[in-house]
Amino acid sequence: MVGIAAWGAYAPRLRLSRKAVTEANAWVAPNLRAKAKGERAMANWDEDALTMAVEAARDALGPDDDRSAVDALYFASTTAPFVDRQNAGIVAAALTLEKAIASTDVTGSQRCGLAALGQALAAVQGGAAKRALVATGEHRRARAASSQELDNGDGAAAFVISAEAGAAEFLGRGSITDDFVDHFRGADSEFDYGWEERWIRDEGIVKLVPPAIRQALEVSGLSASDVSHFCFPSTFAGMAASLAKTIGIAPEAVRDNLALTLGEAGCAHGPLMLAHALEQAKPGEIVLVAQFGQGAEALVFRAGGDIGDRRPARGVTGSLADRKIEDNYLKFLTFNGLVEWDKGMRAEKDNKTALTTLYRNQDQILGLVGGRCRETGVVQFPRTRISVAPNNPAVDTQEPYRFAERKASVLSYSADYLTFSMSPPNHYGMIVFEGGGRIMMDITDVEQGEVDSGLPVKMVFRIKDVDEKRGFTRYFWKAAPDRAAIANTALAAE
Amino acid sequence: MAKGIRDKVAILGMGCSKFGERWDAGPDDLMVEAYIEAMADAGIEPSQLDAAWFSTHVDELGTGKGGTPLSIALRLPNIAVTRVENFCASGSEAFRGAVYAVAAGAADIAIAVGVEKLKDTGYGGLPVGNPGTLMPQIIPNGSAPGNFAQLASAYRAKHGVSREDLKRAIAHVSVKSHANGAKNKKAHLQKAVTEEQVLNAPMIAEPLGLFDCCGVSDGAAAAIVTTPEIARALGKKNLTMVKALQLSVSNGYESQYNGWDGSHFHTARIAAGKAYREAGIERPREQISMMEVHDCFSITELVTMEDLFISPEGQGWRDVLEGFYDADGGLPCQIDGGLKCFGHPIGASGLRMLYEMYLQLQGRAGERQLKDPVFGMTHNLGGAPASNVCSVAIIGQEGA
């Protein structure tokens, strides 16, 4: 019984107010006022498709350090940071997956998130993998004052696929492949180029999606009326409802496409809607997810008996709740590289990455793996040949010790206005971990005045620096306020 | 314990350039300025120098690596020149080298010269350093004020001091140094400021505002050292003697081991304890006459008062507010204006601090002169609180 054993989701905390965007652009694009409703998820400057996918995967995998059960990884995105460097490899290193896993990047169309999920299900079904992790993330860029800028959202979803499904049993898949070019982005292009919406809707979605869905239902031995949750992302209002009517899916099964709360996260959006549906599905309910893109992909699941116990710590529900409105459209443009701005002389330093150093310290930099002294039990970061334990400088006694999932708090901090930062002031400080160890690190996703000694924080995988000269993105871990822990502490104090 | 350096070496002469925005001068000009004064003070010829120690931190700003920049600027007679670098303690490190050479008998007369030319970066503050290939992938993109500012949150947390009280206490640190610097023609900043000005200044790195940060300055300082016997033979009386030279360097304890609370300098306590033992000082709060400490930021100076065992732990902020460290207080600190106002050309600072202590001990500090000082202490910190080098030096009257 192959299916979904666990799932997770991630949306960045920042939500760009669409009203702020349309008001700023009204002088040039008054027609966009019709799209002024709601908000869209906006990646922080240090987030991209890959970091968000890692966070969604961590949500799916849970806080357990042992990830040795995962033997295959699929990373899906159309906005991956590297075109020729396996992005899945970075995801694997961040998650401290075993070197022996199979891994691949899946890309090239808006349905590649679901395609990756389908491939993972097939791999487990066929015995090629025992426990596959699918992580999809999208950080979509659009020109300023375009409708895509308002429609898009940034986000990620992840699934663990295994033969002991648990959460949701996989019933069937339908695929259509057709080079219907509704939009495209060439290898050297920064932005998508799209064709007329009416043609896309009437000749593309309406004609190509239903066959995929019907095929998936047929393979599953179900009829359309059996579907309790129909997930179909589209920026065309009412598109999912219209498809449901065509196919015979009950109108009440059509799920909120999160347009007003998150925007559309490209190839990660079908997976995000699926994750959201799983969080609300009752045992036995049928969940159907489909997505369009040079054809279509459709997958059918049945919620398992204990689906309620499998809900991730964050999920889509948690992601929707953790939000901060951003009214500063200029900040959005700046974070997305859409304005030339004066970064000052302090930003002139060269961020060239020594690839030798990165590789030699891969588990430390990408996986946040430090050391634990076998003799003294002292935990430290970084791991070094001689233990930091005072009065016992034991040599070569360190074993790997993972920090990423540990609870932590701020020992000392500053908010620095002097140094270059994409989001000044630059918060950083000494972070101490429960169970030992400390790291001087950046603090991200933080409001001014929020940080002080003792603040509970959690580790998040983020962009450290971007080497614009060579096009290299450097990743490391940062501390972010652990707002759930803060809320719990506040409750306990009452 | 080793016998130490106490009373083995005397300061023969010292010199110090005008500190400040020296648009008119390169590092070589500044070195010459300090050197000429020191040589005249010592009353010797270049041919009498046996060895030289040269300290500079940011060689990228044209000072250069190796020993040649000093040797060429001063036209030294092909003697040994050793370049040293130990962050902000570089000047003290150069002094240590020269003193040790004399104490060892390897040199009769040695000179230490420190210099830094910071105002050629094109902006205020220190230049962005290059910490190698690994650390930039891990450590925050921070600044010196951001690193040192962290002492404040940890100090408040440990001692239960309110934001407002601590902000006012560190403001007083700066008000005091500005008042002192106003009496010093060689200081970079020579203007007094009010507490309101300090409290309302633009934020640099929380909770440090503009006036909580020391001057980024150009400058050079020099010391010529010899044995007491040679000094006397050269006609010197009222010798200023080296009493203690200690250096303590972080080994990762602060940055990697959870024993450190972030509110103080672990190395400073070690170096201070050793320096007092070396100098034979048992009650520093009473016995030390004056000091120049590493006030790169106001919060640094405040916690240093406790690290040097002058103020009781957790009470330094009260001593500061009560004026104990003011020029007319119990233990005057930063009589020349400190790094805050005299300025902080990194490679020169340790020697600049000794210069003021030396002038005071010689009774030549003009309108800043304190009454009958016996021991003068200098203290340098380099790096950042979680990973630093700390030097403590004590000089004093002969026979004290």
GROMACS .gro file of N, CA and C in nm, chain B residues 19-96:
model
  234
  513PHE      N    1   4.700   6.223   1.629
  513PHE     CA    2   4.602   6.128   1.576
  513PHE      C    3   4.488   6.204   1.510
  514GLY      N    4   4.421   6.137   1.419
  514GLY     CA    5   4.305   6.202   1.359
  514GLY      C    6   4.286   6.162   1.215
  515GLU      N    7   4.213   6.245   1.143
  515GLU     CA    8   4.195   6.223   1.000
  515GLU      C    9   4.314   6.286   0.933
  516ARG      N   10   4.418   6.207   0.918
  516ARG     CA   11   4.544   6.262   0.869
  516ARG      C   12   4.549   6.252   0.716
  517TRP      N   13   4.463   6.332   0.652
  517TRP     CA   14   4.458   6.334   0.505
  517TRP      C   15   4.595   6.372   0.447
  518ASP      N   16   4.675   6.441   0.531
  518ASP     CA   17   4.804   6.494   0.486
  518ASP      C   18   4.915   6.389   0.488
  519ALA      N   19   4.889   6.277   0.548
  519ALA     CA   20   5.001   6.185   0.576
  519ALA      C   21   4.971   6.042   0.537
  520GLY      N   22   5.075   5.973   0.496
  520GLY     CA   23   5.068   5.829   0.475
  520GLY      C   24   5.123   5.760   0.597
  521PRO      N   25   5.119   5.626   0.599
  521PRO     CA   26   5.169   5.555   0.717
  521PRO      C   27   5.316   5.586   0.747
  522ASP      N   28   5.396   5.603   0.643
  522ASP     CA   29   5.538   5.631   0.665
  522ASP      C   30   5.557   5.768   0.731
  523ASP      N   31   5.476   5.867   0.690
  523ASP     CA   32   5.486   5.999   0.752
  523ASP      C   33   5.452   5.992   0.901
  524LEU      N   34   5.348   5.914   0.932
  524LEU     CA   35   5.304   5.902   1.071
  524LEU      C   36   5.410   5.833   1.155
  525MET      N   37   5.470   5.729   1.099
  525MET     CA   38   5.576   5.657   1.172
  525MET      C   39   5.693   5.750   1.202
  526VAL      N   40   5.731   5.829   1.103
  526VAL     CA   41   5.844   5.921   1.120
  526VAL      C   42   5.813   6.023   1.229
  527GLU      N   43   5.688   6.072   1.228
  527GLU     CA   44   5.647   6.171   1.327
  527GLU      C   45   5.666   6.118   1.470
  528ALA      N   46   5.619   5.995   1.493
  528ALA     CA   47   5.630   5.934   1.626
  528ALA      C   48   5.777   5.904   1.658
  529TYR      N   49   5.849   5.858   1.558
  529TYR     CA   50   5.989   5.817   1.574
  529TYR      C   51   6.080   5.935   1.612
  530ILE      N   52   6.058   6.045   1.542
  530ILE     CA   53   6.144   6.162   1.569
  530ILE      C   54   6.127   6.208   1.714
  531GLU      N   55   6.002   6.211   1.760
  531GLU     CA   56   5.977   6.251   1.899
  531GLU      C   57   6.040   6.152   1.997
  532ALA      N   58   6.025   6.024   1.969
  532ALA     CA   59   6.078   5.921   2.060
  532ALA      C   60   6.230   5.925   2.065
  533MET      N   61   6.294   5.944   1.950
  533MET     CA   62   6.441   5.948   1.946
  533MET      C   63   6.494   6.072   2.020
  534ALA      N   64   6.424   6.184   2.000
  534ALA     CA   65   6.466   6.306   2.070
  534ALA      C   66   6.450   6.288   2.221
  535ASP      N   67   6.339   6.224   2.258
  535ASP     CA   68   6.312   6.199   2.400
  535ASP      C   69   6.418   6.106   2.459
  536ALA      N   70   6.455   6.004   2.384
  536ALA     CA   71   6.554   5.908   2.433
  536ALA      C   72   6.695   5.967   2.429
  537GLY      N   73   6.715   6.056   2.337
  537GLY     CA   74   6.845   6.121   2.324
  537GLY      C   75   6.951   6.027   2.267
  538ILE      N   76   6.911   5.948   2.171
  538ILE     CA   77   7.008   5.856   2.109
  538ILE      C   78   7.012   5.877   1.958
  539GLU      N   79   7.111   5.813   1.896
  539GLU     CA   80   7.127   5.817   1.750
  539GLU      C   81   7.070   5.687   1.692
  540PRO      N   82   7.029   5.688   1.565
  540PRO     CA   83   6.977   5.565   1.503
  540PRO      C   84   7.075   5.449   1.515
  541SER      N   85   7.202   5.478   1.509
  541SER     CA   86   7.302   5.371   1.514
  541SER      C   87   7.300   5.297   1.647
  542GLN      N   88   7.236   5.355   1.747
  542GLN     CA   89   7.230   5.289   1.879
  542GLN      C   90   7.115   5.189   1.891
  543LEU      N   91   7.028   5.188   1.791
  543LEU     CA   92   6.916   5.093   1.793
  543LEU      C   93   6.965   4.956   1.750
  544ASP      N   94   6.934   4.854   1.829
  544ASP     CA   95   6.976   4.718   1.796
  544ASP      C   96   6.870   4.638   1.722
  545ALA      N   97   6.745   4.669   1.750
  545ALA     CA   98   6.637   4.591   1.690
  545ALA      C   99   6.508   4.671   1.692
  546ALA      N  100   6.418   4.635   1.605
  546ALA     CA  101   6.290   4.706   1.598
  546ALA      C  102   6.173   4.608   1.587
  547TRP      N  103   6.064   4.647   1.650
  547TRP     CA  104   5.937   4.572   1.636
  547TRP      C  105   5.834   4.666   1.577
  548PHE      N  106   5.761   4.616   1.481
  548PHE     CA  107   5.673   4.700   1.400
  548PHE      C  108   5.532   4.639   1.404
  549SER      N  109   5.434   4.718   1.448
  549SER     CA  110   5.298   4.663   1.455
  549SER      C  111   5.203   4.738   1.364
  550THR      N  112   5.130   4.660   1.287
  550THR     CA  113   5.026   4.717   1.202
  550THR      C  114   4.926   4.606   1.176
  551HIS      N  115   4.800   4.644   1.163
  551HIS     CA  116   4.695   4.542   1.152
  551HIS      C  117   4.643   4.530   1.009
  552VAL      N  118   4.604   4.643   0.951
  552VAL     CA  119   4.541   4.640   0.819
  552VAL      C  120   4.645   4.671   0.713
  553ASP      N  121   4.725   4.574   0.677
  553ASP     CA  122   4.833   4.602   0.583
  553ASP      C  123   4.782   4.639   0.444
  554GLU      N  124   4.654   4.605   0.417
  554GLU     CA  125   4.598   4.634   0.283
  554GLU      C  126   4.590   4.784   0.256
  555LEU      N  127   4.595   4.865   0.362
  555LEU     CA  128   4.582   5.009   0.341
  555LEU      C  129   4.716   5.075   0.318
  556GLY      N  130   4.808   5.001   0.263
  556GLY     CA  131   4.931   5.064   0.218
  556GLY      C  132   5.044   5.059   0.318
  557THR      N  133   5.020   5.002   0.435
  557THR     CA  134   5.128   4.992   0.531
  557THR      C  135   5.224   4.882   0.488
  558GLY      N  136   5.167   4.776   0.441
  558GLY     CA  137   5.249   4.669   0.387
  558GLY      C  138   5.284   4.563   0.489
  559LYS      N  139   5.320   4.447   0.438
  559LYS     CA  140   5.358   4.336   0.524
  559LYS      C  141   5.509   4.340   0.550
  560GLY      N  142   5.553   4.252   0.639
  560GLY     CA  143   5.696   4.238   0.661
  560GLY      C  144   5.755   4.353   0.741
  561GLY      N  145   5.886   4.358   0.747
  561GLY     CA  146   5.956   4.459   0.827
  561GLY      C  147   6.002   4.579   0.746
  562THR      N  148   6.002   4.565   0.614
  562THR     CA  149   6.057   4.673   0.531
  562THR      C  150   5.983   4.806   0.541
  563PRO      N  151   5.849   4.807   0.556
  563PRO     CA  152   5.784   4.939   0.561
  563PRO      C  153   5.841   5.027   0.673
  564LEU      N  154   5.870   4.967   0.789
  564LEU     CA  155   5.926   5.045   0.899
  564LEU      C  156   6.072   5.081   0.869
  565SER      N  157   6.147   4.981   0.826
  565SER     CA  158   6.290   5.003   0.805
  565SER      C  159   6.316   5.110   0.701
  566ILE      N  160   6.234   5.108   0.596
  566ILE     CA  161   6.253   5.206   0.489
  566ILE      C  162   6.205   5.345   0.532
  567ALA      N  163   6.088   5.350   0.598
  567ALA     CA  164   6.036   5.480   0.641
  567ALA      C  165   6.132   5.549   0.736
  568LEU      N  166   6.191   5.472   0.829
  568LEU     CA  167   6.278   5.532   0.930
  568LEU      C  168   6.426   5.529   0.889
  569ARG      N  169   6.456   5.469   0.773
  569ARG     CA  170   6.596   5.452   0.727
  569ARG      C  171   6.680   5.389   0.838
  570LEU      N  172   6.629   5.280   0.892
  570LEU     CA  173   6.699   5.211   1.000
  570LEU      C  174   6.827   5.148   0.946
  571PRO      N  175   6.929   5.135   1.030
  571PRO     CA  176   7.061   5.088   0.984
  571PRO      C  177   7.067   4.936   0.966
  572ASN      N  178   6.980   4.883   0.884
  572ASN     CA  179   6.980   4.739   0.849
  572ASN      C  180   6.973   4.648   0.971
  573ILE      N  181   6.901   4.694   1.073
  573ILE     CA  182   6.886   4.610   1.192
  573ILE      C  183   6.766   4.516   1.173
  574ALA      N  184   6.749   4.424   1.267
  574ALA     CA  185   6.636   4.333   1.261
  574ALA      C  186   6.506   4.411   1.282
  575VAL      N  187   6.408   4.385   1.196
  575VAL     CA  188   6.275   4.443   1.215
  575VAL      C  189   6.174   4.329   1.208
  576THR      N  190   6.095   4.317   1.311
  576THR     CA  191   5.994   4.211   1.315
  576THR      C  192   5.857   4.274   1.310
  577ARG      N  193   5.779   4.233   1.212
  577ARG     CA  194   5.641   4.285   1.209
  577ARG      C  195   5.552   4.193   1.292
  578VAL      N  196   5.472   4.254   1.379
  578VAL     CA  197   5.378   4.175   1.459
  578VAL      C  198   5.235   4.225   1.433
  579GLU      N  199   5.143   4.132   1.451
  579GLU     CA  200   5.001   4.164   1.432
  579GLU      C  201   4.924   4.077   1.530
  580ASN      N  202   4.844   4.139   1.614
  580ASN     CA  203   4.760   4.064   1.709
  580ASN      C  204   4.634   4.146   1.733
  581PHE      N  205   4.564   4.172   1.623
  581PHE     CA  206   4.444   4.255   1.626
  581PHE      C  207   4.474   4.389   1.695
  582CYS      N  208   4.384   4.432   1.781
  582CYS     CA  209   4.399   4.563   1.844
  582CYS      C  210   4.508   4.566   1.950
  583ALA      N  211   4.561   4.450   1.985
  583ALA     CA  212   4.672   4.445   2.080
  583ALA      C  213   4.806   4.448   2.008
  584SER      N  214   4.806   4.479   1.880
  584SER     CA  215   4.930   4.475   1.802
  584SER      C  216   5.037   4.569   1.858
  585GLY      N  217   4.997   4.689   1.897
  585GLY     CA  218   5.095   4.785   1.951
  585GLY      C  219   5.158   4.734   2.079
  586SER      N  220   5.076   4.673   2.165
  586SER     CA  221   5.128   4.615   2.288
  586SER      C  222   5.219   4.498   2.257
  587GLU      N  223   5.187   4.428   2.151
  587GLU     CA  224   5.267   4.313   2.109
  587GLU      C  225   5.406   4.358   2.062
  588ALA      N  226   5.409   4.469   1.990
  588ALA     CA  227   5.538   4.523   1.945
  588ALA      C  228   5.623   4.564   2.065
  589PHE      N  229   5.555   4.627   2.160
  589PHE     CA  230   5.626   4.670   2.283
  589PHE      C  231   5.681   4.546   2.355
  590ARG      N  232   5.601   4.441   2.364
  590ARG     CA  233   5.643   4.319   2.432
  590ARG      C  234   5.769   4.261   2.364
   0.00000   0.00000   0.00000
